[in-house]
Tab-separated table of C-alpha atoms in Angstrom:
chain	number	residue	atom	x	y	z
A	168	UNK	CA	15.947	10.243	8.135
A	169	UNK	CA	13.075	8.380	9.509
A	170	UNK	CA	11.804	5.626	7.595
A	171	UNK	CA	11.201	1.881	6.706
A	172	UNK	CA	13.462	-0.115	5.387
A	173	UNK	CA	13.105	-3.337	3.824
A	174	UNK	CA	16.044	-5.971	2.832
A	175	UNK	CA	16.819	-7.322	0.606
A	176	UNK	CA	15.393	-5.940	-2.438
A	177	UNK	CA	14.813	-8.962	-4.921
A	178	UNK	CA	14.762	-12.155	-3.218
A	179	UNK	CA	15.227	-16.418	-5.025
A	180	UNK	CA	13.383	-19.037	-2.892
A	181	UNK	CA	14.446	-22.438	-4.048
A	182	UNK	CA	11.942	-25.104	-3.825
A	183	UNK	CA	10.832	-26.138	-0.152
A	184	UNK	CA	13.290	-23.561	1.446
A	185	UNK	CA	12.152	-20.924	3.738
A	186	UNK	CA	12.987	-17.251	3.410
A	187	UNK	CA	12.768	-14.468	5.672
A	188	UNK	CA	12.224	-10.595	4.681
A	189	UNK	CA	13.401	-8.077	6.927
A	190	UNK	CA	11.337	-4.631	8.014
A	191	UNK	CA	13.246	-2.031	9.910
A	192	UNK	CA	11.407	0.760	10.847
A	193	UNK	CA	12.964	4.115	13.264
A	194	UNK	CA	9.405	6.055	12.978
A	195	UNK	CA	8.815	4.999	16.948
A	196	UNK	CA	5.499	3.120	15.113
A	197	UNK	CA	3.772	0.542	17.713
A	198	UNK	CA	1.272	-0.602	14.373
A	199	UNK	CA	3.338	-3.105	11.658
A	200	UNK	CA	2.236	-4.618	8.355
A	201	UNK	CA	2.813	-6.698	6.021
A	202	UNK	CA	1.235	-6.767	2.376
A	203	UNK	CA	1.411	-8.914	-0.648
A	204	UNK	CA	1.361	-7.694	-3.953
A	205	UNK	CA	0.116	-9.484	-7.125
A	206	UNK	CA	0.231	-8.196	-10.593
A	207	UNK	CA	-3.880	-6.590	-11.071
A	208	UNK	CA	-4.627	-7.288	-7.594
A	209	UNK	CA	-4.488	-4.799	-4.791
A	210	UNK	CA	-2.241	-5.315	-1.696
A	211	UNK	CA	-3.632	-8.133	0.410
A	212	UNK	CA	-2.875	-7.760	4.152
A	213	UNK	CA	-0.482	-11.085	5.746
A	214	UNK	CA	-0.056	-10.125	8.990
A	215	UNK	CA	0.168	-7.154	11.226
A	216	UNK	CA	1.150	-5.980	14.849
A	217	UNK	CA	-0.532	-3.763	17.307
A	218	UNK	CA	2.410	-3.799	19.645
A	219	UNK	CA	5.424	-5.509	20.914
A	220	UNK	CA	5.152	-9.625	20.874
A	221	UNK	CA	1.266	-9.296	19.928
A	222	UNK	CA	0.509	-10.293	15.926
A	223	UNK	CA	-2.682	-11.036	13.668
A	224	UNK	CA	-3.280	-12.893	10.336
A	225	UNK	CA	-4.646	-10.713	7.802
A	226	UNK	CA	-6.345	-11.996	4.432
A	227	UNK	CA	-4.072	-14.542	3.552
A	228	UNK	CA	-1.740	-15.798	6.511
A	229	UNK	CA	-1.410	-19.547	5.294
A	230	UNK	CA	2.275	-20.260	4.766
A	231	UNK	CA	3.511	-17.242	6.256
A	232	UNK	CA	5.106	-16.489	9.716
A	233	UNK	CA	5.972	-13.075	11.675
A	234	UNK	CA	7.624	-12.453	15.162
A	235	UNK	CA	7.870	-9.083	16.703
A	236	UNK	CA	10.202	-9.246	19.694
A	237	UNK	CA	11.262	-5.436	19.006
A	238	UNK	CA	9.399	-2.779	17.796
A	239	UNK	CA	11.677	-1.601	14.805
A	240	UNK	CA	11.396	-5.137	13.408
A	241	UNK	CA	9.023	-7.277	11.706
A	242	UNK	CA	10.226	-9.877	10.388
A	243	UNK	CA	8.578	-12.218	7.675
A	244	UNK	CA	9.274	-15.841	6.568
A	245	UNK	CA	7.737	-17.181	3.486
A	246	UNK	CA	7.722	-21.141	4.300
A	247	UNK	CA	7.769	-24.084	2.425
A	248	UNK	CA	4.093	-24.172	2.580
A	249	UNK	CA	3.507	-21.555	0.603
A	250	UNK	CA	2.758	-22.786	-2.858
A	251	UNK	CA	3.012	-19.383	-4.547
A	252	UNK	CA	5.161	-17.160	-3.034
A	253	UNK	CA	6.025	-14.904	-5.931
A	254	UNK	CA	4.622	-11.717	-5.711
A	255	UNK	CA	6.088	-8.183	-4.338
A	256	UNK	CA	6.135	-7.849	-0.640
A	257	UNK	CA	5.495	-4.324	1.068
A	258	UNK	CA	6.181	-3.843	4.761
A	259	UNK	CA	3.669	-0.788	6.291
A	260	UNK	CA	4.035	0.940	9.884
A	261	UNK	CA	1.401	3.366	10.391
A	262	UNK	CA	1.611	6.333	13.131
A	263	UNK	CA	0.028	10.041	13.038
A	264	UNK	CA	0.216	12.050	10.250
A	265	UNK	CA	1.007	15.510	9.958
A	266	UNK	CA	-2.195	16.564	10.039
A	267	UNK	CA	-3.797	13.991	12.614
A	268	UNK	CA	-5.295	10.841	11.824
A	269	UNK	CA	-3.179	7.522	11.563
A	270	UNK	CA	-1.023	7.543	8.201
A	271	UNK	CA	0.511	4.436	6.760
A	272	UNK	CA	4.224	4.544	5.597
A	273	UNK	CA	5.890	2.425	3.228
A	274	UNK	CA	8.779	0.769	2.380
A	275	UNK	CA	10.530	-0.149	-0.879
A	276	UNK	CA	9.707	-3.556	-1.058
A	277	UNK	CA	11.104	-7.199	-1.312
A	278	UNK	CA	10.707	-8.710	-4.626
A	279	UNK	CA	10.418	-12.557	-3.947
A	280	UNK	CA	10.997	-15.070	-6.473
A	281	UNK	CA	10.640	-18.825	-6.883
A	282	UNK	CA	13.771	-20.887	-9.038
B	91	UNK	CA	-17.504	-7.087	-6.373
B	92	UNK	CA	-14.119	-5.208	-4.958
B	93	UNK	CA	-14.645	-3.324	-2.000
B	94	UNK	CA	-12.560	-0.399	-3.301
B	95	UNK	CA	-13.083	0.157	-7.182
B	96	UNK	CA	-10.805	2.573	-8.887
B	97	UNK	CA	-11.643	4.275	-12.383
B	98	UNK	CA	-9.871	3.877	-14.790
B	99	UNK	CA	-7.489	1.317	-14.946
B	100	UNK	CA	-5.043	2.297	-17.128
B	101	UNK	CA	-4.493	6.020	-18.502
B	102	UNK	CA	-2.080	8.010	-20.829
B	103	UNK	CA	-2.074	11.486	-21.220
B	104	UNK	CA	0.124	14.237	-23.054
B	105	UNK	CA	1.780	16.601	-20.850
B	106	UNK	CA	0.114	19.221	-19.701
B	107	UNK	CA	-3.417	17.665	-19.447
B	108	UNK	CA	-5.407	17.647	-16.557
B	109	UNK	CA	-5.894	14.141	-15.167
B	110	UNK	CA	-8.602	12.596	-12.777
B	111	UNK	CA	-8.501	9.144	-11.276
B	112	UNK	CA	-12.000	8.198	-9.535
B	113	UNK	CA	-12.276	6.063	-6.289
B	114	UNK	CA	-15.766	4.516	-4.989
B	115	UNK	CA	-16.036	2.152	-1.963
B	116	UNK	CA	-19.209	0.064	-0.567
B	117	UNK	CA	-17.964	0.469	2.880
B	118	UNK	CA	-17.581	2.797	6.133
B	119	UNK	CA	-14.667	4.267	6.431
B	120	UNK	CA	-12.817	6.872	8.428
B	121	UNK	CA	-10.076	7.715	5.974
B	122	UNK	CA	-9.544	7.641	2.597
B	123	UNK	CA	-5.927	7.260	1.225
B	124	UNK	CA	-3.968	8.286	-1.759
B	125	UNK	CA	-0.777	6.324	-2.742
B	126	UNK	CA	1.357	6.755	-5.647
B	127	UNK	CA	3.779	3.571	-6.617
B	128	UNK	CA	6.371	3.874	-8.828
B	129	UNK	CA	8.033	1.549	-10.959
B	130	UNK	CA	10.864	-0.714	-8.513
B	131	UNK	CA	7.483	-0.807	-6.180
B	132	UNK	CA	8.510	1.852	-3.538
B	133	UNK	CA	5.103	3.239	-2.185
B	134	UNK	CA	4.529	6.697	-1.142
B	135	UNK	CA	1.382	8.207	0.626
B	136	UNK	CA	0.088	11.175	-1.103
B	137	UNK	CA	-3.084	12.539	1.129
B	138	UNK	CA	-5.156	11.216	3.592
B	139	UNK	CA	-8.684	12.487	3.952
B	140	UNK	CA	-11.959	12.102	6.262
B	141	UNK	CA	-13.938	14.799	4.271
B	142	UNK	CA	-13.718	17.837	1.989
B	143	UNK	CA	-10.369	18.620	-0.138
B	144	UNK	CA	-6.864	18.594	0.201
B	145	UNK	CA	-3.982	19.800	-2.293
B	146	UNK	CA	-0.814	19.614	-2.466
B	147	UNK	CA	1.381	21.295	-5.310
B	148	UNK	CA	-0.532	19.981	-8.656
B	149	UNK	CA	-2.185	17.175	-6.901
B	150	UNK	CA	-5.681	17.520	-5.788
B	151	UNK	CA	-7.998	15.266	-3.494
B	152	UNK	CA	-11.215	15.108	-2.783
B	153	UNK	CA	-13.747	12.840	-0.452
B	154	UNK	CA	-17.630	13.052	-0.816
B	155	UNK	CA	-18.634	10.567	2.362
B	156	UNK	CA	-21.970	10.537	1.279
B	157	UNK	CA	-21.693	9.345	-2.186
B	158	UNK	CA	-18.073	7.234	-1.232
B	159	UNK	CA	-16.948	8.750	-3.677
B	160	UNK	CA	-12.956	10.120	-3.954
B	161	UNK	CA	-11.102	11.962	-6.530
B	162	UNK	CA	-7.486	12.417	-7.173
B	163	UNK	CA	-6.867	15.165	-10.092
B	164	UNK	CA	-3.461	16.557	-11.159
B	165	UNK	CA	-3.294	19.712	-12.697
B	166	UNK	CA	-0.703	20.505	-15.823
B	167	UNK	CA	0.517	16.803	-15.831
B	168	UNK	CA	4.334	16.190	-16.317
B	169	UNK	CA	5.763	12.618	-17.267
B	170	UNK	CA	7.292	11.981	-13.986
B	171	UNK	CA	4.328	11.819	-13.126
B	172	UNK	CA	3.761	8.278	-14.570
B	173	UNK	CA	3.422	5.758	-11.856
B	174	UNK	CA	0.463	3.903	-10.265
B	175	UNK	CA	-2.137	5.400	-7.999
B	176	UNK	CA	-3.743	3.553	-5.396
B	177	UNK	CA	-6.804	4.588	-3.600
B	178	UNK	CA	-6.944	2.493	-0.218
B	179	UNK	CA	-9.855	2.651	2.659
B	180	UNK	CA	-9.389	2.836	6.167
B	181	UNK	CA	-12.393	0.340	7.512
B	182	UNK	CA	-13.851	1.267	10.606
B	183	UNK	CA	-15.037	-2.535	11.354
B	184	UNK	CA	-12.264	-4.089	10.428
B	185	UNK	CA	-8.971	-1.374	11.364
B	186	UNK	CA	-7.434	-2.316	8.046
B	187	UNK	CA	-6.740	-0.752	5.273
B	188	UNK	CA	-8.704	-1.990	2.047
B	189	UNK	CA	-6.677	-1.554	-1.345
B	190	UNK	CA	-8.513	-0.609	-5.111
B	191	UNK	CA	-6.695	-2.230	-7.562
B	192	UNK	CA	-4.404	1.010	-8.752
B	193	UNK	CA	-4.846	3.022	-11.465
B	194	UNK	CA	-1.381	3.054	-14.090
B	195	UNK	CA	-1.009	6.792	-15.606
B	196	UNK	CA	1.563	7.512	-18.139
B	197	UNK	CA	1.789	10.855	-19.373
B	198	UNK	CA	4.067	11.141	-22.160
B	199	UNK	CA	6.185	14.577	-22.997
């Protein structure tokens, strides 16, 4: 089945450590995303990719990095200088939906936590 | 002042009823989506629209461009139902998507 699929599903960043969150996606999707989610607030856009080795900050970039050497992957590392990285992370690839237009897909999520 | 406002909030219902969640935006857009989150977080897209109405089983959507104005109504509501509904804005200036804030429904048997 075609999909996204995020790993791992709950996530403990020690103090001053940096974590990475993986996206996997087989839809054939050039367009990436990655989204923050924080309890009342809607998702806030991190960083996305058009294409292959070509990224953007979003909203709220600062202590986050991406790479995107492939395009099933989209890797994202929470660093050290991010002072509040707890929130629920959502990885998006978008392509055409069924009936036209560009759709965005989902996956399940990375719940990250700070000990 | 959000760019995406979503009405109401929060929302319980007994089965059966007939729910609506509202969506109004303050900019131009050339899609309107409808997500549905449930709890564990998992997102799934429920209709995309550029104009008129779309339905799908119980669920029902609808996009007036000239007022910015979107609906999302689900007919004979069932508790598995319960989850949070998103409205989100495809910008044409910016190429992003622009979240509301969700709106929780829980519709109890």
């Amino acid at each position: 089945d075609g999909g996204i699929t995020q790993s791992p599903k709950y996530l403990f960043r020690k103090e001053g450590q940096n974590v990475t969150l993986s996206c996997e996606q087989n839809l054939n999707h050039d367009a990436m995303y990655w989204y923050r989610q924080d309890p009342g607030q809607g998702l806030r856009l991190i960083y996305y990719s058009q294409i292959v080795n070509d990224f953007q900050k979003g909203d709220i970039a600062e202590g986050y990095s991406v790479s995107r050497e492939k395009k099933e992957s989209f890797p994202l590392t929470v660093t050290s200088a991010q002072k509040n990285p707890t929130a629920f992370y959502l990885c998006a690839s978008s392509g055409p939906g069924v009936q036209g237009g560009n759709i965005q897909y989902f996956g399940a999520g990375t719940r990250l936590s700070v000990l | 002042k959000n760019e995406v406002e979503q009405s109401p909030q929060n929302l319980t219902a007994q089965e059966g009823e007939f729910i609506t969640i509202n969506c109004s935006y303050s900019v131009g857009i050339s899609a309107l989506h409808w997500l549905q989150q449930h709890p564990g977080g998992g997102i799934v897209s429920l209709f995309m629209l550029s104009s008129g109405k779309k339905k799908h089983g119980r669920l029902i959507a609808t996009i007036n461009i000239q007022e910015k104005h979107s609906s999302l109504h689900i007919t004979a509501s069932h508790p598995r139902d319960s989850a949070v509904y998103i409205c989100a804005v495809f910008s044409y200036n910016t190429d992003k998507l622009i979240f509301g804030t969700g709106t929780r429904l829980q519709v109890f048997p």
